[in-house]
């Protein structure tokens, strides 16, 4: 077995010693930035040397970064350099702007791709988006770190993607879990044999049935957990027993809304502290739910594992790799005088995410709302019309009915 570096197999004592050295320096970097002027002003960096010590610090939420960027554009005072020192500036919904680099595996995705067996000699069909959002560049940067070539495919144009995968001899796929199946099915329809044997996926849940379908087609599919702000947080190894926390971040599982650590094994919100000196996010609340798994991975990597993505701490959810938020649903309702309520339902059919929007209205023409839903939610939806006051009175705006077992 080939490890990415020696950090992956450190002993508990070695990891704790390195953290005691690196964490105070990172807190000191953050404390010097204007974005942390209030929250870390009274903190002594030398006193923060362990994961447990972090619990005394406030949680940083994405909304706070957005507010800071509105008055201190473009990065809100949370980056250690000005924009000229970064290779890219990305935009995420909000909008929120994040910096990005292209050297020294800046996003730490190489570690995951190495665990997938991707390296020199591989050609990776990168089907993550390259426009505005960072996912495409995150995975391209990782592919470069492990010596693989990249087909920068992005999203859509499936026939061209299938043709390119065949013609070039693509050996590995990177993208959302669902889209690989779309490419495979299209290639089969076009009678184009493909050489893909490895898949590195993220941006949505990898359902066991879909993973098995890929395995039946000779493709080993592993998943990572990453965000636009933080890069890679945790990743699967061939053992497929939980997600191993990346060596460049510190993960806490806390009670949603409080920042208080939960007991080991309990489900809570994922809070991450980065060790990236360029963009030192301290106790950044992801809004995602997970839990710590006991023990170590049988693959030989020794860092703590998490169970994986287990939903959202709020009602925000990912559908087809895109976040859908309650605020977006509220914006849709405000556009129409005849709409009293709306509810998004997330389900699965034929290994694909399906989004249904239920609308309370006196209108009988569902086509009235199609354009606005595409504009606001950024996804195609099935539309169901319901009489006023007929939807469940349970406070749910987004109902994720998919199962993750």
Tab-separated table of C-alpha atoms in Angstrom, residues 12-376:
chain	number	residue	atom	x	y	z
A	12	UNK	CA	-1.134	9.490	18.372
A	13	UNK	CA	1.763	11.020	20.309
A	14	UNK	CA	3.451	12.285	17.140
A	15	UNK	CA	0.208	13.825	15.868
A	16	UNK	CA	-0.445	15.509	19.235
A	17	UNK	CA	3.101	16.872	19.342
A	18	UNK	CA	2.856	18.282	15.834
A	19	UNK	CA	-0.515	19.843	16.668
A	20	UNK	CA	0.896	21.463	19.825
A	21	UNK	CA	3.516	23.076	17.586
A	22	UNK	CA	1.316	24.029	14.603
A	23	UNK	CA	-1.984	25.062	16.209
A	24	UNK	CA	-0.688	28.031	18.283
A	25	UNK	CA	1.049	29.388	15.179
A	26	UNK	CA	-2.174	29.145	13.188
A	27	UNK	CA	-4.199	30.855	15.937
A	28	UNK	CA	-1.605	33.619	16.010
A	29	UNK	CA	-1.909	34.116	12.235
A	30	UNK	CA	-5.677	34.329	12.495
A	31	UNK	CA	-5.579	36.661	15.492
A	32	UNK	CA	-3.539	39.145	13.448
A	33	UNK	CA	-6.224	39.344	10.726
A	34	UNK	CA	-8.972	41.962	10.748
A	35	UNK	CA	-11.646	39.304	10.271
A	36	UNK	CA	-10.865	37.951	13.750
A	37	UNK	CA	-10.367	41.339	15.414
A	38	UNK	CA	-13.290	40.822	17.778
A	39	UNK	CA	-13.514	37.057	18.202
A	40	UNK	CA	-9.842	36.286	18.920
A	41	UNK	CA	-8.610	39.589	20.342
A	42	UNK	CA	-8.341	38.265	23.900
A	43	UNK	CA	-7.057	34.790	22.992
A	44	UNK	CA	-3.515	33.731	23.933
A	45	UNK	CA	-2.384	31.554	20.991
A	46	UNK	CA	0.144	29.748	23.178
A	47	UNK	CA	-2.726	28.408	25.289
A	48	UNK	CA	-4.392	26.648	22.335
A	49	UNK	CA	-2.405	23.461	21.759
A	50	UNK	CA	-5.021	20.671	21.582
A	51	UNK	CA	-8.367	19.947	19.957
A	52	UNK	CA	-10.014	20.286	23.370
A	53	UNK	CA	-8.550	23.787	23.767
A	54	UNK	CA	-10.361	24.926	20.611
A	55	UNK	CA	-13.721	24.536	22.361
A	56	UNK	CA	-13.040	27.773	24.257
A	57	UNK	CA	-13.023	29.748	20.982
A	58	UNK	CA	-16.122	31.044	19.193
A	59	UNK	CA	-17.530	29.257	16.153
A	60	UNK	CA	-17.162	31.054	12.821
A	61	UNK	CA	-20.171	30.823	10.506
A	62	UNK	CA	-20.292	31.383	6.778
A	63	UNK	CA	-22.773	34.221	7.230
A	64	UNK	CA	-20.166	36.108	9.286
A	65	UNK	CA	-17.657	35.827	6.462
A	66	UNK	CA	-20.270	37.128	4.028
A	67	UNK	CA	-21.020	40.090	6.264
A	68	UNK	CA	-17.315	40.884	6.611
A	69	UNK	CA	-16.808	40.684	2.857
A	70	UNK	CA	-19.625	43.164	2.299
A	71	UNK	CA	-17.612	45.835	4.131
A	72	UNK	CA	-14.076	44.579	3.464
A	73	UNK	CA	-14.076	43.176	-0.065
A	74	UNK	CA	-13.278	40.709	-1.377
A	75	UNK	CA	-12.139	38.303	1.383
A	76	UNK	CA	-13.387	40.020	4.531
A	77	UNK	CA	-10.042	40.098	6.315
A	78	UNK	CA	-9.828	36.309	6.736
A	79	UNK	CA	-6.905	35.657	4.372
A	80	UNK	CA	-3.226	36.096	5.216
A	81	UNK	CA	-2.442	37.756	1.865
A	82	UNK	CA	-4.078	40.186	-0.504
A	83	UNK	CA	-5.713	38.888	-3.668
A	84	UNK	CA	-2.556	39.277	-5.759
A	85	UNK	CA	-0.956	36.407	-3.825
A	86	UNK	CA	-3.671	33.910	-4.785
A	87	UNK	CA	-4.101	32.099	-8.084
A	88	UNK	CA	-7.908	32.268	-8.044
A	89	UNK	CA	-10.838	33.935	-6.348
A	90	UNK	CA	-14.032	31.839	-6.424
A	91	UNK	CA	-17.685	32.612	-5.821
A	92	UNK	CA	-20.097	30.436	-3.857
A	93	UNK	CA	-23.813	31.010	-3.143
A	94	UNK	CA	-24.409	33.933	-0.820
A	95	UNK	CA	-22.387	35.229	-2.529
A	96	UNK	CA	-19.241	34.272	-0.638
A	97	UNK	CA	-15.756	34.622	-2.114
A	98	UNK	CA	-12.957	32.155	-1.407
A	99	UNK	CA	-9.275	32.276	-2.378
A	100	UNK	CA	-7.472	29.409	-4.063
A	101	UNK	CA	-3.909	28.413	-4.837
A	102	UNK	CA	-2.313	26.020	-7.304
A	103	UNK	CA	0.934	25.077	-5.567
A	104	UNK	CA	1.811	22.581	-2.795
A	105	UNK	CA	-1.537	20.727	-3.132
A	106	UNK	CA	-3.258	23.816	-1.742
A	107	UNK	CA	-6.647	22.134	-1.390
A	108	UNK	CA	-5.146	18.841	-0.053
A	109	UNK	CA	-7.061	16.767	-2.598
A	110	UNK	CA	-3.961	14.823	-3.672
A	111	UNK	CA	-4.193	12.761	-0.500
A	112	UNK	CA	-7.665	11.527	-1.478
A	113	UNK	CA	-6.765	10.821	-5.102
A	114	UNK	CA	-3.736	8.830	-3.912
A	115	UNK	CA	-6.032	6.779	-1.686
A	116	UNK	CA	-8.153	6.094	-4.790
A	117	UNK	CA	-5.075	4.671	-6.517
A	118	UNK	CA	-4.884	7.581	-8.962
A	119	UNK	CA	-1.415	8.707	-9.985
A	120	UNK	CA	1.164	8.862	-12.759
A	121	UNK	CA	-0.162	7.281	-15.934
A	122	UNK	CA	-3.805	8.006	-15.149
A	123	UNK	CA	-6.024	10.366	-17.108
A	124	UNK	CA	-8.725	11.885	-14.894
A	125	UNK	CA	-11.984	13.047	-16.456
A	126	UNK	CA	-12.744	15.946	-14.125
A	127	UNK	CA	-16.501	16.541	-14.245
A	128	UNK	CA	-16.631	19.091	-11.451
A	129	UNK	CA	-17.543	22.632	-12.492
A	130	UNK	CA	-14.812	25.070	-13.463
A	131	UNK	CA	-16.988	28.198	-13.630
A	132	UNK	CA	-16.975	30.528	-10.602
A	133	UNK	CA	-17.051	27.679	-8.068
A	134	UNK	CA	-13.784	25.994	-6.994
A	135	UNK	CA	-14.620	22.280	-7.284
A	136	UNK	CA	-13.062	21.829	-10.718
A	137	UNK	CA	-9.819	23.475	-9.721
A	138	UNK	CA	-9.741	21.659	-6.362
A	139	UNK	CA	-9.667	18.285	-8.098
A	140	UNK	CA	-7.367	19.441	-10.892
A	141	UNK	CA	-4.877	20.673	-8.303
A	142	UNK	CA	-5.069	17.286	-6.570
A	143	UNK	CA	-4.530	15.420	-9.833
A	144	UNK	CA	-1.402	17.450	-10.493
A	145	UNK	CA	-0.154	16.632	-7.001
A	146	UNK	CA	-0.282	12.886	-7.761
A	147	UNK	CA	1.071	13.203	-11.310
A	148	UNK	CA	-2.119	12.410	-13.242
A	149	UNK	CA	-3.223	14.110	-16.444
A	150	UNK	CA	-6.606	15.848	-16.534
A	151	UNK	CA	-9.402	16.061	-19.060
A	152	UNK	CA	-11.107	19.289	-17.858
A	153	UNK	CA	-14.590	18.120	-18.778
A	154	UNK	CA	-16.763	20.145	-16.406
A	155	UNK	CA	-20.492	19.442	-16.481
A	156	UNK	CA	-22.929	18.673	-19.286
A	157	UNK	CA	-22.445	17.719	-22.969
A	158	UNK	CA	-22.622	14.044	-22.063
A	159	UNK	CA	-22.209	12.712	-25.598
A	160	UNK	CA	-18.979	14.668	-26.019
A	161	UNK	CA	-17.818	13.486	-22.602
A	162	UNK	CA	-18.453	9.841	-23.480
A	163	UNK	CA	-16.652	10.260	-26.810
A	164	UNK	CA	-13.656	11.949	-25.184
A	165	UNK	CA	-13.421	9.306	-22.450
A	166	UNK	CA	-13.275	6.620	-25.160
A	167	UNK	CA	-10.937	8.415	-27.548
A	168	UNK	CA	-8.431	9.560	-24.921
A	169	UNK	CA	-8.524	6.389	-22.837
A	170	UNK	CA	-9.652	8.028	-19.609
A	171	UNK	CA	-8.838	5.778	-16.638
A	172	UNK	CA	-10.363	7.713	-13.729
A	173	UNK	CA	-13.428	9.857	-13.068
A	174	UNK	CA	-13.795	12.812	-10.695
A	175	UNK	CA	-17.209	14.368	-10.130
A	176	UNK	CA	-20.510	13.968	-8.350
A	177	UNK	CA	-21.571	10.367	-7.647
A	178	UNK	CA	-24.531	10.401	-10.051
A	179	UNK	CA	-22.906	11.790	-13.153
A	180	UNK	CA	-20.519	8.914	-13.771
A	181	UNK	CA	-23.517	6.653	-14.351
A	182	UNK	CA	-24.869	9.128	-16.907
A	183	UNK	CA	-21.565	9.003	-18.815
A	184	UNK	CA	-21.337	5.211	-18.606
A	185	UNK	CA	-24.898	4.745	-19.831
A	186	UNK	CA	-24.373	7.195	-22.690
A	187	UNK	CA	-21.148	5.459	-23.717
A	188	UNK	CA	-22.929	2.101	-23.735
A	189	UNK	CA	-25.718	3.594	-25.847
A	190	UNK	CA	-23.096	4.889	-28.308
A	191	UNK	CA	-21.257	1.526	-28.286
A	192	UNK	CA	-18.092	3.157	-26.933
A	193	UNK	CA	-16.049	0.944	-24.585
A	194	UNK	CA	-14.457	2.907	-21.738
A	195	UNK	CA	-11.330	2.270	-19.653
A	196	UNK	CA	-12.473	3.905	-16.391
A	197	UNK	CA	-11.561	1.749	-13.377
A	198	UNK	CA	-11.311	4.393	-10.619
A	199	UNK	CA	-13.736	7.060	-9.430
A	200	UNK	CA	-13.137	9.865	-6.932
A	201	UNK	CA	-16.474	11.427	-6.042
A	202	UNK	CA	-17.838	14.188	-3.828
A	203	UNK	CA	-20.474	16.891	-3.732
A	204	UNK	CA	-23.300	14.514	-2.822
A	205	UNK	CA	-24.115	11.267	-1.093
A	206	UNK	CA	-22.668	8.045	-2.520
A	207	UNK	CA	-25.441	5.513	-2.036
A	208	UNK	CA	-24.361	1.870	-1.485
A	209	UNK	CA	-26.463	0.634	-4.393
A	210	UNK	CA	-24.772	3.081	-6.764
A	211	UNK	CA	-21.300	2.154	-5.497
A	212	UNK	CA	-22.181	-1.498	-6.088
A	213	UNK	CA	-23.356	-0.748	-9.621
A	214	UNK	CA	-19.979	0.843	-10.349
A	215	UNK	CA	-18.185	-2.133	-8.788
A	216	UNK	CA	-20.178	-4.466	-11.013
A	217	UNK	CA	-18.844	-2.475	-13.962
A	218	UNK	CA	-15.250	-2.831	-12.770
A	219	UNK	CA	-14.935	0.616	-11.186
A	220	UNK	CA	-13.713	1.224	-7.630
A	221	UNK	CA	-15.543	4.303	-6.337
A	222	UNK	CA	-14.386	6.185	-3.233
A	223	UNK	CA	-15.783	9.408	-1.797
A	224	UNK	CA	-14.430	12.473	-0.059
A	225	UNK	CA	-15.997	15.210	2.030
A	226	UNK	CA	-14.838	18.653	0.939
A	227	UNK	CA	-16.162	22.212	0.819
A	228	UNK	CA	-15.398	25.332	-1.203
A	229	UNK	CA	-14.103	27.101	1.902
A	230	UNK	CA	-11.992	24.352	3.411
A	231	UNK	CA	-10.906	22.046	0.617
A	232	UNK	CA	-10.640	18.372	1.563
A	233	UNK	CA	-11.880	17.585	5.060
A	234	UNK	CA	-12.032	13.781	5.080
A	235	UNK	CA	-11.736	10.940	2.593
A	236	UNK	CA	-12.291	7.231	2.110
A	237	UNK	CA	-9.506	4.730	1.702
A	238	UNK	CA	-9.859	1.314	0.060
A	239	UNK	CA	-10.952	-0.031	3.456
A	240	UNK	CA	-14.234	1.878	2.985
A	241	UNK	CA	-14.750	2.100	6.746
A	242	UNK	CA	-15.628	5.708	7.411
A	243	UNK	CA	-13.862	8.848	6.188
A	244	UNK	CA	-10.372	9.593	7.467
A	245	UNK	CA	-9.835	13.198	8.543
A	246	UNK	CA	-7.313	15.004	6.352
A	247	UNK	CA	-3.967	15.829	7.931
A	248	UNK	CA	-4.332	19.549	7.146
A	249	UNK	CA	-7.461	20.180	9.207
A	250	UNK	CA	-8.792	19.683	12.726
A	251	UNK	CA	-12.361	18.421	13.021
A	252	UNK	CA	-14.710	18.784	15.985
A	253	UNK	CA	-18.256	17.437	16.234
A	254	UNK	CA	-20.409	19.871	18.213
A	255	UNK	CA	-23.994	20.411	19.258
A	256	UNK	CA	-25.583	22.395	16.386
A	257	UNK	CA	-25.931	26.063	17.238
A	258	UNK	CA	-23.762	25.961	20.375
A	259	UNK	CA	-20.244	24.945	19.416
A	260	UNK	CA	-20.069	22.628	22.425
A	261	UNK	CA	-18.355	19.296	21.625
A	262	UNK	CA	-20.616	16.250	21.773
A	263	UNK	CA	-19.695	12.910	23.293
A	264	UNK	CA	-17.700	10.591	21.000
A	265	UNK	CA	-20.014	8.765	18.629
A	266	UNK	CA	-22.860	11.253	18.926
A	267	UNK	CA	-24.131	13.008	15.827
A	268	UNK	CA	-23.441	16.730	15.682
A	269	UNK	CA	-22.319	19.566	13.466
A	270	UNK	CA	-18.913	19.382	11.799
A	271	UNK	CA	-16.667	22.295	12.825
A	272	UNK	CA	-13.293	22.591	11.109
A	273	UNK	CA	-10.072	24.461	11.849
A	274	UNK	CA	-7.608	24.636	8.960
A	275	UNK	CA	-3.836	24.579	9.198
A	276	UNK	CA	-3.509	26.360	5.836
A	277	UNK	CA	-1.432	29.489	6.606
A	278	UNK	CA	-2.890	31.329	3.598
A	279	UNK	CA	-6.509	31.038	4.727
A	280	UNK	CA	-6.677	30.260	8.460
A	281	UNK	CA	-10.316	29.426	9.177
A	282	UNK	CA	-10.749	28.805	12.901
A	283	UNK	CA	-13.681	26.658	14.109
A	284	UNK	CA	-15.565	27.110	10.841
A	285	UNK	CA	-19.076	25.665	11.104
A	286	UNK	CA	-19.913	23.655	7.989
A	287	UNK	CA	-23.607	23.139	8.760
A	288	UNK	CA	-23.108	19.410	8.013
A	289	UNK	CA	-23.841	16.572	10.425
A	290	UNK	CA	-21.555	13.640	11.178
A	291	UNK	CA	-20.131	11.580	14.038
A	292	UNK	CA	-16.707	10.344	15.130
A	293	UNK	CA	-16.032	6.645	14.594
A	294	UNK	CA	-14.017	4.708	17.190
A	295	UNK	CA	-10.635	3.207	16.417
A	296	UNK	CA	-8.478	3.502	13.337
A	297	UNK	CA	-8.898	2.499	9.718
A	298	UNK	CA	-7.608	-0.994	8.889
A	299	UNK	CA	-5.834	0.538	5.869
A	300	UNK	CA	-3.024	1.762	8.156
A	301	UNK	CA	-3.911	5.473	8.159
A	302	UNK	CA	-4.055	6.548	11.781
A	303	UNK	CA	-6.017	9.786	11.927
A	304	UNK	CA	-9.512	10.000	13.405
A	305	UNK	CA	-12.426	8.920	11.205
A	306	UNK	CA	-15.896	10.346	10.809
A	307	UNK	CA	-18.953	8.439	9.698
A	308	UNK	CA	-19.457	10.637	6.657
A	309	UNK	CA	-22.039	13.187	5.631
A	310	UNK	CA	-25.264	12.555	7.600
A	311	UNK	CA	-27.393	15.513	6.557
A	312	UNK	CA	-27.535	19.180	7.424
A	313	UNK	CA	-27.746	20.846	10.809
A	314	UNK	CA	-30.365	23.103	9.242
A	315	UNK	CA	-32.783	22.225	6.422
A	316	UNK	CA	-30.306	23.048	3.679
A	317	UNK	CA	-29.559	19.962	1.597
A	318	UNK	CA	-27.604	18.938	-1.482
A	319	UNK	CA	-29.540	17.783	-4.527
A	320	UNK	CA	-27.566	16.744	-7.611
A	321	UNK	CA	-24.486	18.250	-5.982
A	322	UNK	CA	-26.086	21.676	-5.480
A	323	UNK	CA	-27.132	23.209	-2.165
A	324	UNK	CA	-30.815	24.066	-1.897
A	325	UNK	CA	-31.568	26.424	0.980
A	326	UNK	CA	-34.789	27.487	2.760
A	327	UNK	CA	-34.004	31.104	1.836
A	328	UNK	CA	-34.252	30.186	-1.845
A	329	UNK	CA	-37.664	28.597	-1.339
A	330	UNK	CA	-38.841	31.727	0.488
A	331	UNK	CA	-37.618	33.885	-2.406
A	332	UNK	CA	-39.702	31.823	-4.814
A	333	UNK	CA	-42.841	32.210	-2.688
A	334	UNK	CA	-42.369	35.986	-2.528
A	335	UNK	CA	-42.419	36.225	-6.321
A	336	UNK	CA	-46.056	35.123	-6.654
A	337	UNK	CA	-49.137	36.591	-4.961
A	338	UNK	CA	-51.063	33.369	-5.566
A	339	UNK	CA	-48.450	31.145	-3.829
A	340	UNK	CA	-48.914	30.789	-0.079
A	341	UNK	CA	-46.332	28.096	0.677
A	342	UNK	CA	-43.797	25.876	-1.070
A	343	UNK	CA	-41.949	22.752	-0.027
A	344	UNK	CA	-38.985	20.988	-1.660
A	345	UNK	CA	-38.901	17.182	-1.534
A	346	UNK	CA	-35.628	15.340	-2.254
A	347	UNK	CA	-35.951	11.689	-3.323
A	348	UNK	CA	-34.068	9.076	-5.376
A	349	UNK	CA	-35.139	7.251	-8.540
A	350	UNK	CA	-32.913	4.973	-10.633
A	351	UNK	CA	-29.856	6.068	-8.640
A	352	UNK	CA	-30.510	9.729	-9.457
A	353	UNK	CA	-31.535	12.640	-7.215
A	354	UNK	CA	-35.043	13.948	-7.899
A	355	UNK	CA	-36.285	17.344	-6.703
A	356	UNK	CA	-40.026	17.883	-6.381
A	357	UNK	CA	-41.457	21.281	-5.463
A	358	UNK	CA	-44.902	21.250	-3.878
A	359	UNK	CA	-46.691	24.583	-4.202
A	360	UNK	CA	-49.801	25.771	-2.389
A	361	UNK	CA	-51.735	27.903	-4.848
A	362	UNK	CA	-55.098	28.467	-6.468
A	363	UNK	CA	-53.385	28.399	-9.868
A	364	UNK	CA	-53.819	25.241	-11.975
A	365	UNK	CA	-50.979	25.764	-14.466
A	366	UNK	CA	-47.700	24.315	-13.176
A	367	UNK	CA	-45.774	25.747	-16.132
A	368	UNK	CA	-46.255	29.190	-14.583
A	369	UNK	CA	-43.517	28.454	-12.058
A	370	UNK	CA	-40.981	26.444	-14.059
A	371	UNK	CA	-38.781	29.382	-15.072
A	372	UNK	CA	-38.637	30.944	-11.636
A	373	UNK	CA	-37.757	27.633	-9.994
A	374	UNK	CA	-34.905	27.051	-12.429
A	375	UNK	CA	-33.691	30.615	-11.867
A	376	UNK	CA	-33.809	30.501	-8.077
